[in-house]
mmCIF file of C-alpha atoms in Angstrom:
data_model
loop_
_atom_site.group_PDB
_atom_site.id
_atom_site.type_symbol
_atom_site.label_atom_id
_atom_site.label_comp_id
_atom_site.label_asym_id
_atom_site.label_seq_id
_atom_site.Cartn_x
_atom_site.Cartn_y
_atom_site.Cartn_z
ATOM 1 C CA UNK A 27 -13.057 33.168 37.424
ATOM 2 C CA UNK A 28 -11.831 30.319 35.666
ATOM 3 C CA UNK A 29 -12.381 30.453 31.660
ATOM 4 C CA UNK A 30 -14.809 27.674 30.420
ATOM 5 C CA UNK A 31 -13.276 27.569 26.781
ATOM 6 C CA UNK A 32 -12.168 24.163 25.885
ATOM 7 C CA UNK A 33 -9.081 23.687 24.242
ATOM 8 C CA UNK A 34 -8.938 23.027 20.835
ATOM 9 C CA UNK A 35 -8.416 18.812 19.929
ATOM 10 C CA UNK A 36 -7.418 17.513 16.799
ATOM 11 C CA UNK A 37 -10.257 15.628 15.212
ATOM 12 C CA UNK A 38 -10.025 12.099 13.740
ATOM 13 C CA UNK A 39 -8.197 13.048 10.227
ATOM 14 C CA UNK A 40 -5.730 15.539 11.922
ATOM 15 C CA UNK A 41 -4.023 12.264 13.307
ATOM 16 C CA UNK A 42 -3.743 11.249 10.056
ATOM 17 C CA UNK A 43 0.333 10.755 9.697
ATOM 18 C CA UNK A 44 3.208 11.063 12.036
ATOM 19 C CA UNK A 45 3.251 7.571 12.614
ATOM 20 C CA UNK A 46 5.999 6.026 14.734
ATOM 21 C CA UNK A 47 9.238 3.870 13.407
ATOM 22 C CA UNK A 48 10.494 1.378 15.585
ATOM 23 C CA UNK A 49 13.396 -1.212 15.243
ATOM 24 C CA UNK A 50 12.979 -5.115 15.138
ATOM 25 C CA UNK A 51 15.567 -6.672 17.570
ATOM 26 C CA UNK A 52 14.937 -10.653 17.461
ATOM 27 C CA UNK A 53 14.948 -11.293 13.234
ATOM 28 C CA UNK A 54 18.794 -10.018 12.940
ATOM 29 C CA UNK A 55 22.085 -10.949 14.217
ATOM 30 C CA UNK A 56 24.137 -8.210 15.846
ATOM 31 C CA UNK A 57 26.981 -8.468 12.562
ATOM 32 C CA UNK A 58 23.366 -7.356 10.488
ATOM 33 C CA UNK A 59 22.079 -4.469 9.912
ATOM 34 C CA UNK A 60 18.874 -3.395 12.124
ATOM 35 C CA UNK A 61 15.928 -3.718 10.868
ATOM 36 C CA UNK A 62 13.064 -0.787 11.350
ATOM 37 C CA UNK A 63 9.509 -0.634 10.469
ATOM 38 C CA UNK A 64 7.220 2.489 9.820
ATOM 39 C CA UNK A 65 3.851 1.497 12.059
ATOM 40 C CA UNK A 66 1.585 3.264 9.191
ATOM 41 C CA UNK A 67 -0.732 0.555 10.898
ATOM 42 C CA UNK A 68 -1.230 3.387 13.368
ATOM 43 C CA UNK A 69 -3.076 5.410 11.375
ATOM 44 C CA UNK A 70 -6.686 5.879 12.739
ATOM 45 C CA UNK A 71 -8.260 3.565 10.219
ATOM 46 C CA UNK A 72 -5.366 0.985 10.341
ATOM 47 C CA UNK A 73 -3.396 1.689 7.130
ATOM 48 C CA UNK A 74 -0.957 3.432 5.336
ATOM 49 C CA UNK A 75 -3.838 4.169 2.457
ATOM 50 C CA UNK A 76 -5.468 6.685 5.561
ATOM 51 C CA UNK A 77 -2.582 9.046 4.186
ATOM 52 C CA UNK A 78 -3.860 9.232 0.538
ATOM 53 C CA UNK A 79 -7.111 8.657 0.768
ATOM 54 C CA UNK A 80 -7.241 11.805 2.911
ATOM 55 C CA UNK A 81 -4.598 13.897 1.154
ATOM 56 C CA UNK A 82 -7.440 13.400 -1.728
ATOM 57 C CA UNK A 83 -10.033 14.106 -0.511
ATOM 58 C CA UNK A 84 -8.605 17.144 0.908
ATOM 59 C CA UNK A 85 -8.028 18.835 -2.280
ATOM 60 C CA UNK A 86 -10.932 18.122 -3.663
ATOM 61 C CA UNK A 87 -12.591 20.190 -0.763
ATOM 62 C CA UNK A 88 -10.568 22.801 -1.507
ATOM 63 C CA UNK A 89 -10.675 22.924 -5.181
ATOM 64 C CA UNK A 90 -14.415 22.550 -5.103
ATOM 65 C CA UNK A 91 -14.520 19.181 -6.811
ATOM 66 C CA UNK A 92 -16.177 17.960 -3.340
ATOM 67 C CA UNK A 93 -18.977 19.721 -1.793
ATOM 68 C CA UNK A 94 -21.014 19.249 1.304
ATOM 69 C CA UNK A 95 -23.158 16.013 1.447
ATOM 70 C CA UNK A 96 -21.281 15.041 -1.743
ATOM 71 C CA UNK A 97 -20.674 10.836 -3.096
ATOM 72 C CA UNK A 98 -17.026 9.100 -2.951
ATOM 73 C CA UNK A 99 -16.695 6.775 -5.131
ATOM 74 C CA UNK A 100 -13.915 4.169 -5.151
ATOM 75 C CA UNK A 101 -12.870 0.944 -7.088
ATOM 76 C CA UNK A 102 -10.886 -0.910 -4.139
ATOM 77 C CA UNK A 103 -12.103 -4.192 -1.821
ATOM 78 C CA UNK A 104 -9.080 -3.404 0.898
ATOM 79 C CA UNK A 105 -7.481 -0.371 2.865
ATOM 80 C CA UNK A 106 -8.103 2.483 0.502
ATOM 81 C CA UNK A 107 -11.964 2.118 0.295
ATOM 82 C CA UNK A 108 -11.738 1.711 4.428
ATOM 83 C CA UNK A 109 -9.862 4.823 4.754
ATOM 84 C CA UNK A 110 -12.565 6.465 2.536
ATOM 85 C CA UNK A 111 -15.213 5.420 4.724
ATOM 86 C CA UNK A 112 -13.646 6.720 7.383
ATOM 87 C CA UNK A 113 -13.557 9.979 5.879
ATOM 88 C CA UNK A 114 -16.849 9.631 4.535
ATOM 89 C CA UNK A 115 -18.397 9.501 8.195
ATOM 90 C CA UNK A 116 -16.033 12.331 9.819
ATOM 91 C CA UNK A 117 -16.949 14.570 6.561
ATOM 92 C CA UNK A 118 -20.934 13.848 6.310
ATOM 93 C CA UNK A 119 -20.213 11.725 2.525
ATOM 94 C CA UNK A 120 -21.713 8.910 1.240
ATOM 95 C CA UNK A 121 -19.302 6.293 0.330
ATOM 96 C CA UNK A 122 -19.562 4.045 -2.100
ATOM 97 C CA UNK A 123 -17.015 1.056 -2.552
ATOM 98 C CA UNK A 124 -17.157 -1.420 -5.797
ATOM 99 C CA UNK A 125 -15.384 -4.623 -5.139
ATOM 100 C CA UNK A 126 -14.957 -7.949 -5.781
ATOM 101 C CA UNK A 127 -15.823 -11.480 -4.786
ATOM 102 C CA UNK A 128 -12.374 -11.416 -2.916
ATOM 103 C CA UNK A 129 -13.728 -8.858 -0.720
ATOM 104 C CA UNK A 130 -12.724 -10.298 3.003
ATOM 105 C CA UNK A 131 -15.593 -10.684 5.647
ATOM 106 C CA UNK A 132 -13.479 -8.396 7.974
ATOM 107 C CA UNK A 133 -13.370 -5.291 5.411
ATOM 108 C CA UNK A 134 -16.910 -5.641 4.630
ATOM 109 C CA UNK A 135 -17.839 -4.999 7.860
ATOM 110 C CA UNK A 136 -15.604 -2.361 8.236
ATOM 111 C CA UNK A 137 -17.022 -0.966 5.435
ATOM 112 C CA UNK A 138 -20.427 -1.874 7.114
ATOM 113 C CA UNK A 139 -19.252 -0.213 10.338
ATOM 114 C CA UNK A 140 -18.523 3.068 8.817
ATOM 115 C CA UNK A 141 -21.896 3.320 6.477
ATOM 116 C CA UNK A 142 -20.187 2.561 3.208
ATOM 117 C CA UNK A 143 -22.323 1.387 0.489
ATOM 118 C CA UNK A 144 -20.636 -1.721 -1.346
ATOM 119 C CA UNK A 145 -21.819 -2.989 -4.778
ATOM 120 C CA UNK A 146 -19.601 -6.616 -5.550
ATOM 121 C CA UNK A 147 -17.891 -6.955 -9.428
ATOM 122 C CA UNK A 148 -18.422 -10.829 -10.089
ATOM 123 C CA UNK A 149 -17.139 -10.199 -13.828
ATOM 124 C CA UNK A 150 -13.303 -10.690 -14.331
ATOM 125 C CA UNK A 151 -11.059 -8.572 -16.418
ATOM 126 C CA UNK A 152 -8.836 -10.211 -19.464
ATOM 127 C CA UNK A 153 -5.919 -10.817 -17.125
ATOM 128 C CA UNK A 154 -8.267 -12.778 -14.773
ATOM 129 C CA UNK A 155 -8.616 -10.179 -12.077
ATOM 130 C CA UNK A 156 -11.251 -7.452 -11.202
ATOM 131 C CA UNK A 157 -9.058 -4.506 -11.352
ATOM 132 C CA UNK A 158 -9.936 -3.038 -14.815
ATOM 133 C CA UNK A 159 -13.991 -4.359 -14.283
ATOM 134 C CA UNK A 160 -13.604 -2.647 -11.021
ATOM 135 C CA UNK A 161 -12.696 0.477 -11.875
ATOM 136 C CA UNK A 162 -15.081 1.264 -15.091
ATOM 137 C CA UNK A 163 -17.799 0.773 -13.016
ATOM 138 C CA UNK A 164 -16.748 2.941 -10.459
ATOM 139 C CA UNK A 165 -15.739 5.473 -13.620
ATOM 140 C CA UNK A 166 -19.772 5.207 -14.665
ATOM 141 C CA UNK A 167 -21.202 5.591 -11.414
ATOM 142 C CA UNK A 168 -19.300 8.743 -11.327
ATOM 143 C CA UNK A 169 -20.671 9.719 -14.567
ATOM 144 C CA UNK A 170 -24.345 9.143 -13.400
ATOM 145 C CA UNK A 171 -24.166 10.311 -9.618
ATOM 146 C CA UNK A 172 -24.304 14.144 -9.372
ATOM 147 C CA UNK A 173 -22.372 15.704 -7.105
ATOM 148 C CA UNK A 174 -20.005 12.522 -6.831
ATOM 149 C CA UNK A 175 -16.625 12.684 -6.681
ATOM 150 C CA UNK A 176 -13.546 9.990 -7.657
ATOM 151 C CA UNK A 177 -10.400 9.679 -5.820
ATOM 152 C CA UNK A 178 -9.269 7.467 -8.604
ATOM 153 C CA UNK A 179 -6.150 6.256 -6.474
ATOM 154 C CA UNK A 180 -4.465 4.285 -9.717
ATOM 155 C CA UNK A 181 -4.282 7.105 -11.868
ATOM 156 C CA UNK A 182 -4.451 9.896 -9.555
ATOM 157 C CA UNK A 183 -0.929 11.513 -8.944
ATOM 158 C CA UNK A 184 -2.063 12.448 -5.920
ATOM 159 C CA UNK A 185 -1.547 9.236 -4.736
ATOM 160 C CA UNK A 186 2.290 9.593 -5.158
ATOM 161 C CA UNK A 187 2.433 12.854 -3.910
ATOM 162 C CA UNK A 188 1.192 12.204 -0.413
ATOM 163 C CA UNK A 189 3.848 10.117 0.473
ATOM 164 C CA UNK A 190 6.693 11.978 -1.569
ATOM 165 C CA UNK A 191 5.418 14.809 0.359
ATOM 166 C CA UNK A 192 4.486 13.482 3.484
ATOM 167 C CA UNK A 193 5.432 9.756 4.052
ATOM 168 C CA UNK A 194 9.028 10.006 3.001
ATOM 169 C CA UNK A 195 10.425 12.810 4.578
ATOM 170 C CA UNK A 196 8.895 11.428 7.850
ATOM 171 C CA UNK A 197 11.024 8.155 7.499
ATOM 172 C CA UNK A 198 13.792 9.934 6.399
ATOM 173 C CA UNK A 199 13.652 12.130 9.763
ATOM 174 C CA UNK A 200 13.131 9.345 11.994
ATOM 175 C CA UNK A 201 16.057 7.338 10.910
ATOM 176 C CA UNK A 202 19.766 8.084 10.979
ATOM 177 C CA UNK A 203 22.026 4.857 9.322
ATOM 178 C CA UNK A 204 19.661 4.562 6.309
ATOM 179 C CA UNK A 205 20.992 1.853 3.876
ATOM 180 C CA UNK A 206 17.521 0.762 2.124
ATOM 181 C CA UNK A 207 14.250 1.320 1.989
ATOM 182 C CA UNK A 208 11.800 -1.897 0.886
ATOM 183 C CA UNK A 209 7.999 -0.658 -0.486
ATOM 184 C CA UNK A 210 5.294 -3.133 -1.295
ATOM 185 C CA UNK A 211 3.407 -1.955 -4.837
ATOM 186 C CA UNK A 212 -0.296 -2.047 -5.875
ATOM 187 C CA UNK A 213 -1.260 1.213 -7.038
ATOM 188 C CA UNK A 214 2.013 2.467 -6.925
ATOM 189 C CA UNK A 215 1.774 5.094 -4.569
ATOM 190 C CA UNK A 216 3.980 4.400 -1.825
ATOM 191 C CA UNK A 217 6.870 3.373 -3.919
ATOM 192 C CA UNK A 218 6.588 6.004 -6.759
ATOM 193 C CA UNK A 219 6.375 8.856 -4.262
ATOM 194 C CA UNK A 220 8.955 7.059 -1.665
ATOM 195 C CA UNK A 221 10.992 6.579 -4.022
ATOM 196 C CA UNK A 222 11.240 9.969 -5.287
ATOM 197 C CA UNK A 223 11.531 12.007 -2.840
ATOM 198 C CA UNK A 224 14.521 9.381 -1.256
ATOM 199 C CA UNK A 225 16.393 9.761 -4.540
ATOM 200 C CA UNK A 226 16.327 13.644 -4.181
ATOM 201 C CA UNK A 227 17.175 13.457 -0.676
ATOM 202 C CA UNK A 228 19.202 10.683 0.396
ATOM 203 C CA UNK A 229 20.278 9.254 -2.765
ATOM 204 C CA UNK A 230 22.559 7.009 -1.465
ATOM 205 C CA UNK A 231 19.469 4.943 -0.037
ATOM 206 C CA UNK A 232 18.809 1.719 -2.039
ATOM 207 C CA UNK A 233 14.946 1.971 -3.090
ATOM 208 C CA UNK A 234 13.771 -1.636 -3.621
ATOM 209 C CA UNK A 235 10.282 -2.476 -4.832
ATOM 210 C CA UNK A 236 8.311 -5.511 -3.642
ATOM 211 C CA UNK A 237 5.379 -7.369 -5.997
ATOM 212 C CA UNK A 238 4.097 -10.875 -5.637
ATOM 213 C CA UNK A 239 4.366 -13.685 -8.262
ATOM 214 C CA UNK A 240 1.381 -13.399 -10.710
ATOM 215 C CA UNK A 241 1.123 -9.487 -10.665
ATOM 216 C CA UNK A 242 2.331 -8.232 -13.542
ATOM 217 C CA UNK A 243 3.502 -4.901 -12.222
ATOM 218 C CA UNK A 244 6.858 -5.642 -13.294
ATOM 219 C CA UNK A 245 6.502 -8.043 -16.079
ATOM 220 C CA UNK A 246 6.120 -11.456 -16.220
ATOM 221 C CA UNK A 247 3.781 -14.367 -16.996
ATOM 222 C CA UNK A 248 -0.437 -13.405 -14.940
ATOM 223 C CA UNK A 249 -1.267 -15.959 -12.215
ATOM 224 C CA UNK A 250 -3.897 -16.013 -9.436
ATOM 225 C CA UNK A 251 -2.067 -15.502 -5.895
ATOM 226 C CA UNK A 252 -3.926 -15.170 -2.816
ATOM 227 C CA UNK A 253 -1.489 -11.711 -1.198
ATOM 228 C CA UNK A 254 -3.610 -8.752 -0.858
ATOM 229 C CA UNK A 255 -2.962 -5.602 -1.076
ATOM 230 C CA UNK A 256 -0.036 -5.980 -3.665
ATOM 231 C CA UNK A 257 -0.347 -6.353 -7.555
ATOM 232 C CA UNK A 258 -1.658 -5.191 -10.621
ATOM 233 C CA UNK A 259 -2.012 -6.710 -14.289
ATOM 234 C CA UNK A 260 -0.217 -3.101 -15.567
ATOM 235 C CA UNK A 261 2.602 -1.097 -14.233
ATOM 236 C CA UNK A 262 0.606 1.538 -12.573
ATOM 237 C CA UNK A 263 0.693 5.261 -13.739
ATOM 238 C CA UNK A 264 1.898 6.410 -9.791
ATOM 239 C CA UNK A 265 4.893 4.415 -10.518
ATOM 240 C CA UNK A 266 6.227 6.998 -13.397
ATOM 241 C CA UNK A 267 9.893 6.733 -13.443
ATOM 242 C CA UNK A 268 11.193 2.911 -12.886
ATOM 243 C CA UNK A 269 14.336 4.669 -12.856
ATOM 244 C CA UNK A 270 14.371 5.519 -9.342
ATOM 245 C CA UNK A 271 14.097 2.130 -8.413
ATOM 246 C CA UNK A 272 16.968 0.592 -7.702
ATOM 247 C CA UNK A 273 15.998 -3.235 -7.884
ATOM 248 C CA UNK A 274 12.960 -5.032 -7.881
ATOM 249 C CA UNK A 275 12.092 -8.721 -6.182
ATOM 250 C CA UNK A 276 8.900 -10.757 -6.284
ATOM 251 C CA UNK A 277 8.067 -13.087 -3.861
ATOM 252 C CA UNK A 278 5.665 -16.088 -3.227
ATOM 253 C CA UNK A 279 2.147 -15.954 -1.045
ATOM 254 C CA UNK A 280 4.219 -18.741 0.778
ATOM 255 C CA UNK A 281 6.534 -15.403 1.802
ATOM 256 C CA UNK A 282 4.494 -13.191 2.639
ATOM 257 C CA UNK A 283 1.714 -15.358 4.958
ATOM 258 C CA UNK A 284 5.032 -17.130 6.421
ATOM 259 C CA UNK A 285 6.639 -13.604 7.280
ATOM 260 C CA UNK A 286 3.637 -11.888 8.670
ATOM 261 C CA UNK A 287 3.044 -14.863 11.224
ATOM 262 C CA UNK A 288 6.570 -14.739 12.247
ATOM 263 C CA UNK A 289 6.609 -11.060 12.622
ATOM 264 C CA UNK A 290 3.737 -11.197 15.342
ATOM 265 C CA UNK A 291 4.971 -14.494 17.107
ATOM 266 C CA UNK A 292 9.038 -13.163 16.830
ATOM 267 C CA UNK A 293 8.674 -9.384 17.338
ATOM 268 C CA UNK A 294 4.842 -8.830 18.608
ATOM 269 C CA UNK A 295 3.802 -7.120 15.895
ATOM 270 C CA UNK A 296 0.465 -8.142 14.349
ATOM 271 C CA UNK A 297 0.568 -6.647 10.817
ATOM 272 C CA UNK A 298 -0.764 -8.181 7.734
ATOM 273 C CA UNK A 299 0.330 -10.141 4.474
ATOM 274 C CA UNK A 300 1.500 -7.489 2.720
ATOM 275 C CA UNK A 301 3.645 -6.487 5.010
ATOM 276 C CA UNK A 302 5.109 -9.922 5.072
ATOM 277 C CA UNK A 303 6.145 -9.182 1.204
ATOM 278 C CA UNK A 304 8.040 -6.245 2.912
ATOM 279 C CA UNK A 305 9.982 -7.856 5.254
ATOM 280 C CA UNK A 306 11.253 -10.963 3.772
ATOM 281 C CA UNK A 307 13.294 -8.702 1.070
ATOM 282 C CA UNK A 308 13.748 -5.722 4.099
ATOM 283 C CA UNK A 309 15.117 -9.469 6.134
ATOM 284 C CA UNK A 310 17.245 -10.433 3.051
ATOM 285 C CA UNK A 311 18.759 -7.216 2.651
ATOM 286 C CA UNK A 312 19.745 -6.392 6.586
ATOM 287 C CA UNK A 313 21.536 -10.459 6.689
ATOM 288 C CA UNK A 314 23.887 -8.846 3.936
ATOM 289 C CA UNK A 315 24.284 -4.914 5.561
ATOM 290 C CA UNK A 316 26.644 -3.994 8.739
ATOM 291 C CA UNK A 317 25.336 -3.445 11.918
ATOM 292 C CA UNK A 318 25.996 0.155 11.472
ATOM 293 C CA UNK A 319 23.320 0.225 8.926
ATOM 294 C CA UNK A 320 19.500 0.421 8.658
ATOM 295 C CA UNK A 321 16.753 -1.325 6.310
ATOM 296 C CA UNK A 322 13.499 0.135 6.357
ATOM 297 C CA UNK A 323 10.204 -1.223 5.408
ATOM 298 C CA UNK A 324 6.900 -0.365 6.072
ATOM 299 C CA UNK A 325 3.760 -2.196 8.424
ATOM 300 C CA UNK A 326 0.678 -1.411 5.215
ATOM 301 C CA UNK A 327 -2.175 -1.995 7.873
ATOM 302 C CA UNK A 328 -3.257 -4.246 11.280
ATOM 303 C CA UNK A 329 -3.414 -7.700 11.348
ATOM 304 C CA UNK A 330 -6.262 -8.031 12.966
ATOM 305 C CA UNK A 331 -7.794 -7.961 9.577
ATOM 306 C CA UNK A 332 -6.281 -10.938 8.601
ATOM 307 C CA UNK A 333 -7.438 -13.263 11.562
ATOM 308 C CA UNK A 334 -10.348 -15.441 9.952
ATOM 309 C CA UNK A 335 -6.558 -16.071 6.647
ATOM 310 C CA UNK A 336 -3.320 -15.423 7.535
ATOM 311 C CA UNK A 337 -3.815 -15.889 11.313
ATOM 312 C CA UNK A 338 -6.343 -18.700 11.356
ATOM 313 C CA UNK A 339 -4.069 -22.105 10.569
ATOM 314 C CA UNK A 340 -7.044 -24.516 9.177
ATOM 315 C CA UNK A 341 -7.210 -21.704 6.178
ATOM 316 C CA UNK A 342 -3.874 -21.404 5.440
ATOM 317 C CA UNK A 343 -3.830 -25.566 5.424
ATOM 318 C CA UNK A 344 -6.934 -25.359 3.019
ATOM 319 C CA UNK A 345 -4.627 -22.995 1.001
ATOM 320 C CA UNK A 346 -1.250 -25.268 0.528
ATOM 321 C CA UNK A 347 0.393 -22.953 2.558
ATOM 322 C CA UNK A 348 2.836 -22.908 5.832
ATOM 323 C CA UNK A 349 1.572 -22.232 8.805
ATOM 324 C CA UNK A 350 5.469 -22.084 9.819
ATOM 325 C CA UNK A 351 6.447 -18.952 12.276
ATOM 326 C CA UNK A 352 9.701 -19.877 12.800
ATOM 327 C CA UNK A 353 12.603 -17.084 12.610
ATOM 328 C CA UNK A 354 15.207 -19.734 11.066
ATOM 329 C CA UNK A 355 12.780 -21.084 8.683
ATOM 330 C CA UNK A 356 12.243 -17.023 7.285
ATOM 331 C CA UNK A 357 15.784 -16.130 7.026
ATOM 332 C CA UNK A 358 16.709 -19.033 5.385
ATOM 333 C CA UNK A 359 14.229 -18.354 2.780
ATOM 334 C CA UNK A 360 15.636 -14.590 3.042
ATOM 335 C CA UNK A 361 18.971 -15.992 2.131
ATOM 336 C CA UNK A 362 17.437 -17.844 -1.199
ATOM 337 C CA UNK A 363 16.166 -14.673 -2.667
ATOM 338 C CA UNK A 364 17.541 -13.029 -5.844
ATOM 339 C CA UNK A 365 16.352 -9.817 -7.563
ATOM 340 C CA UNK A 366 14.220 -9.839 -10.173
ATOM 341 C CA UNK A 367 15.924 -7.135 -12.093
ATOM 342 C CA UNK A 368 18.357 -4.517 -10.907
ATOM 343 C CA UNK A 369 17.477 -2.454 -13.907
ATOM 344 C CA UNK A 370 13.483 -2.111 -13.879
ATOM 345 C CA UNK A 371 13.499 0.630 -15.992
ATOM 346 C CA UNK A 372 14.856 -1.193 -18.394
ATOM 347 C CA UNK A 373 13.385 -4.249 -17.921
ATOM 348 C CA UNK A 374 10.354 -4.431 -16.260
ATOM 349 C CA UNK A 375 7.829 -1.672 -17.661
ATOM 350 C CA UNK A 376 4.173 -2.912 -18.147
ATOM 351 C CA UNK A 377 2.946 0.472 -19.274
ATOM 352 C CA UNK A 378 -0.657 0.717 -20.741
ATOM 353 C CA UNK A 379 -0.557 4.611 -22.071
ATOM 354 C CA UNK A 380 -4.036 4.642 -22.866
ATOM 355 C CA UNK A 381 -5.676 2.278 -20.188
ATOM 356 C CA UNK A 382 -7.020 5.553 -18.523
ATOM 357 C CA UNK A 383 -9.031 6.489 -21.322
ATOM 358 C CA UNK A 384 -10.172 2.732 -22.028
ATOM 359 C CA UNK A 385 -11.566 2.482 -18.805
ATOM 360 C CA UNK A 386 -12.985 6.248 -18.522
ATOM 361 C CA UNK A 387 -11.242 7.649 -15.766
ATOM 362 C CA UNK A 388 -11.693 10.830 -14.481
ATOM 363 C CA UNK A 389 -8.331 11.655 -13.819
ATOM 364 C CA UNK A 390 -5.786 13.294 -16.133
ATOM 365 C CA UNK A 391 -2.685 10.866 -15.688
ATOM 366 C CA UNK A 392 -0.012 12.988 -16.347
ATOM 367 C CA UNK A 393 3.222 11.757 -18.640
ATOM 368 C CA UNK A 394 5.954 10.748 -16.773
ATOM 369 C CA UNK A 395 8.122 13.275 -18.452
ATOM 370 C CA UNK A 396 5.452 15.723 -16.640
ATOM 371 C CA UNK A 397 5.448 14.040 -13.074
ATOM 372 C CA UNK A 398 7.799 16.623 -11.000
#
């Protein structure tokens, strides 16, 4: 008689990772080096922040810092709050997200869809953003919730250490001719840890960071700018050693909602605006590699949460900007760009040592002398 035991499945957060790379064909000549793209877009809720949010949370369980029918509690209006959500209703948490006035119609009812709680920041911080009003009030529900716990994802060094750990040495497997690798930064996560691990492993890959004008990550003059998922008004504590970076560009909103459109309409894949950031440095540095060579970059989440903005042309014409998806029209721009500093260590640090402890988080941000 035949055994009626099932066999085992993975569950919705075991999928978590082990996302696919695939190469561009149609943006590059054959003299250029290939372009390839990480799909972290794959992940089960649609974004590379599934892989922190998760490695978090994890811990937590297992240090005891998250029990049963606990509350996770998160400053973020994008991907990391989703990804939370996500967990929140595989796990049996509540979830709640504070965000801002920027919040999108699509992630709130995401957030909806997975029973996340959302409470809206309408008070902006001295560099004109939300970030820092954001996060003490996520810091203070934490204080008064019992049983709550605070991923903290831009001053937890977890956040790094998921994808030095985990994202990296994935990309680093899947490809073979590895010239560069191109990483978008908000919290810093993905290119502190990235860039880590690549400069103990493969040190002969170029690590190149990507911000939008009016971030401040890397310096510079504070400006509104409409590219999510990019940016702060500090240099984040997940980004400990600018050493590691090899050079660092900034590009417009014009570049990023111009290269995300062309990405879909040249290559078929639908990705969204902060992957455009990616790939109009990752386009700039393939024109000038050989074809023997590789530039990596990575696809931050699915498009399709960008329909009603980046996809819909009578908002991008409300906007000022193009509604262009023309391959010529993005590599010429590639051609135009110019680093912003080939020594960021030197030159770019936005460091606010005590910024933890002004805004009460819970996290111990380690020194970057200690982050190893």
């Amino acid at each position: 008689m035949k055994s009626t035991r099932r066999t085992p499945l993975p569950e919705i957060l075991d999928v978590i990772g082990g996302t696919p790379v695939v190469g561009l064909r149609n943006l590059t000549t054959p003299d250029e080096a290939q372009l390839v793209v990480k799909l972290e877009n794959a992940n089960p809720a649609g974004s590379l922040k599934d892989r922190p949010a998760w490695y978090i949370v994890e811990r937590a369980e297992r240090t005891g810092r998250l029990r049963p029918g606990g509350t996770l509690i998160e400053s973020s209006s994008g991907n990391f709050s989703i990804a939370l959500a996500m967990i929140g209703a595989s796990r049996g948490y509540r979830v709640i997200a504070v965000v801002d006035p920027k919040l999108t119609a699509t992630n709130r009812g995401l957030l909806e869809a997975f029973g996340a709680e959302i409470i809206t920041v309408d008070e902006p911080d001295d560099s004109g953003s939300y970030h820092k009003t954001r996060i003490e009030l996520a810091n203070r529900l934490h204080r008064e919730i019992p049983g709550s716990f605070r991923p903290d994802q831009c001053f937890n060094p977890l956040n790094s250490e998921a994808h030095y750990r985990v994202t990296a040495r994935e990309l680093l497997a899947q490809t073979r001719r590895l010239a560069a690798i191109v990483c978008t930064v908000s919290t810093g996560g993905q290119l502190g840890g990235i860039a880590r691990a690549v400069k103990e492993d493969a040190p002969h890959v170029k690590v190149i960071g990507v911000d939008v004008h009016g971030s401040t990550v890397f310096g510079g003059e504070p400006h509104a700018y409409l590219t999510p998922g990019v940016g702060l008004s500090w240099t984040p504590s997940n980004l400990p050693d600018l050493s590691l970076v090899d050079e660092v560009y900034l590009v417009t909103d014009q570049d990023a909602f111009r290269a995300c459109r062309t990405l879909v309409r040249s290559e078929g894949l639908l990705a969204g605006v902060s992957t455009g950031a990616a790939l109009t440095v990752a386009l700039s540095e393939a024109m000038e590699g050989k074809p023997n060579q590789q530039v990596a970059f990575l696809a931050a989440d699915r498009g399709e949460r960008y329909l009603a903005t980046a996809f819909n042309d009578d908002w991008l014409k409300a906007h000022d900007l193009t509604t262009d998806a023309d391959p010529e029209g993005l590599r010429r721009r590639a051609r135009q760009l110019a680093p912003h500093s080939t020594r960021p260590a030197v030159e770019c640090a936005n460091y606010l040592p005590d910024l933890a402890a002004e805004l009460g988080s819970p996290t111990l941000v380690l020194a970057r002398s200690e982050w190893r």
